[in-house]
Amino acid sequence: MQVTEEDGGRLNAFAKEPRMQVMEAGEGGAASSRLLLIGGALLVLLLVAVAVGIS
């Protein structure tokens, strides 16, 4: 953790940020987006089934 001292003698602590990772254009795009789309569709169908079951 990084600590700095301000004018009045107060200490101010900052969290250490993680290193940034640069992703290439083709990394992890198609498979993860397809999985996210399928999961979202299943969630919508589940919510519709719950709404129908309640009414």
XYZ file of N, CA and C in Angstrom:
165
model
N 0.854 -1.172 0.000
C 0.000 0.000 0.000
C 0.900 1.235 0.000
N 0.538 2.199 -0.793
C 1.329 3.411 -0.926
C 0.771 4.482 0.008
N 1.615 5.121 0.786
C 1.184 6.144 1.738
C 1.885 7.444 1.394
N 1.101 8.526 1.323
C 1.670 9.852 1.103
C 1.321 10.737 2.291
N 2.131 11.753 2.517
C 1.876 12.688 3.621
C 1.426 14.014 3.027
N 0.284 14.511 3.513
C -0.246 15.781 3.023
C 0.363 16.939 3.799
N -0.031 18.173 3.447
C 0.542 19.378 4.059
C 0.365 19.419 5.571
N -0.794 19.044 6.068
C -1.069 19.141 7.497
C -0.494 17.993 8.297
N 0.274 17.126 7.678
C 0.844 15.986 8.379
C -0.036 14.756 8.340
N -1.186 14.867 7.667
C -2.086 13.712 7.567
C -1.531 12.700 6.580
N -1.763 11.427 6.874
C -1.315 10.368 5.973
C -2.482 9.944 5.093
N -2.202 9.696 3.832
C -3.221 9.281 2.874
C -2.737 7.991 2.222
N -3.516 6.917 2.377
C -3.112 5.611 1.855
C -3.864 5.306 0.568
N -3.146 4.786 -0.417
C -3.731 4.405 -1.700
C -3.507 2.910 -1.915
N -4.507 2.242 -2.459
C -4.364 0.824 -2.767
C -3.399 0.649 -3.938
N -2.696 -0.463 -3.941
C -1.774 -0.762 -5.033
C -2.585 -1.333 -6.190
N -2.518 -0.695 -7.339
C -3.306 -1.139 -8.486
C -2.595 -2.276 -9.209
N -3.377 -3.242 -9.740
C -2.757 -4.344 -10.481
C -2.181 -3.861 -11.813
N -1.217 -4.610 -12.328
C -0.636 -4.271 -13.618
C -1.670 -4.492 -14.716
N -1.650 -3.619 -15.719
C -2.591 -3.742 -16.830
C -2.109 -4.804 -17.804
N -3.067 -5.528 -18.386
C -2.751 -6.529 -19.400
C -3.403 -6.105 -20.706
N -2.607 -6.035 -21.751
C -3.112 -5.646 -23.063
C -3.561 -6.901 -23.785
N -4.819 -6.921 -24.219
C -5.348 -8.079 -24.940
C -5.253 -7.838 -26.438
N -4.941 -8.876 -27.162
C -4.912 -8.790 -28.621
C -6.341 -8.832 -29.152
N -6.524 -8.505 -30.414
C -7.854 -8.398 -31.006
C -8.610 -9.725 -30.999
N -7.953 -10.865 -31.181
C -8.654 -12.134 -31.295
C -8.706 -12.942 -30.012
N -8.179 -12.438 -28.908
C -8.094 -13.219 -27.676
C -9.445 -13.359 -26.997
N -9.889 -14.602 -26.791
C -11.053 -14.900 -25.970
C -12.343 -14.240 -26.390
N -12.517 -13.947 -27.650
C -13.711 -13.221 -28.072
C -14.903 -14.095 -28.361
N -14.777 -15.039 -29.275
C -15.927 -15.789 -29.775
C -16.486 -16.751 -28.748
N -15.657 -17.516 -28.082
C -16.143 -18.543 -27.158
C -16.801 -17.920 -25.942
N -16.189 -16.902 -25.356
C -16.765 -16.325 -24.144
C -18.027 -15.532 -24.459
N -18.091 -14.849 -25.596
C -19.298 -14.093 -25.923
C -20.449 -15.039 -26.252
N -20.152 -16.173 -26.881
C -21.196 -17.149 -27.172
C -21.739 -17.742 -25.876
N -20.863 -18.041 -24.939
C -21.280 -18.577 -23.645
C -22.117 -17.558 -22.879
N -21.735 -16.290 -22.938
C -22.493 -15.237 -22.278
C -23.876 -15.088 -22.909
N -23.968 -15.185 -24.214
C -25.248 -15.081 -24.908
C -26.168 -16.241 -24.540
N -25.653 -17.460 -24.493
C -26.451 -18.629 -24.116
C -26.920 -18.511 -22.665
N -26.017 -18.080 -21.776
C -26.394 -17.901 -20.369
C -27.471 -16.849 -20.202
N -27.383 -15.748 -20.944
C -28.409 -14.702 -20.880
C -29.752 -15.189 -21.383
N -29.747 -15.974 -22.462
C -30.996 -16.518 -22.997
C -31.642 -17.481 -22.000
N -30.832 -18.307 -21.354
C -31.370 -19.225 -20.350
C -31.944 -18.465 -19.157
N -31.299 -17.390 -18.758
C -31.799 -16.581 -17.656
C -33.137 -15.947 -18.001
N -33.267 -15.432 -19.225
C -34.537 -14.837 -19.656
C -35.636 -15.883 -19.673
N -35.341 -17.075 -20.193
C -36.351 -18.141 -20.214
C -36.757 -18.550 -18.804
N -35.816 -18.614 -17.904
C -36.116 -18.944 -16.516
C -36.998 -17.881 -15.875
N -36.702 -16.626 -16.126
C -37.514 -15.545 -15.560
C -38.918 -15.545 -16.136
N -39.064 -15.837 -17.417
C -40.391 -15.937 -18.020
C -41.158 -17.099 -17.408
N -40.495 -18.232 -17.186
C -41.154 -19.393 -16.566
C -41.595 -19.069 -15.143
N -40.803 -18.344 -14.401
C -41.178 -17.962 -13.035
C -42.361 -17.019 -13.069
N -42.376 -16.063 -13.996
C -43.494 -15.124 -14.100
C -44.783 -15.844 -14.468
N -44.699 -16.806 -15.373
C -45.879 -17.578 -15.756
C -46.354 -18.427 -14.574
N -45.413 -18.991 -13.835
C -45.775 -19.806 -12.680
C -46.440 -19.010 -11.581
N -46.044 -17.774 -11.399
C -46.630 -16.932 -10.351
C -48.030 -16.484 -10.747
N -48.250 -16.178 -12.007
C -49.554 -15.644 -12.429
C -50.582 -16.719 -12.695
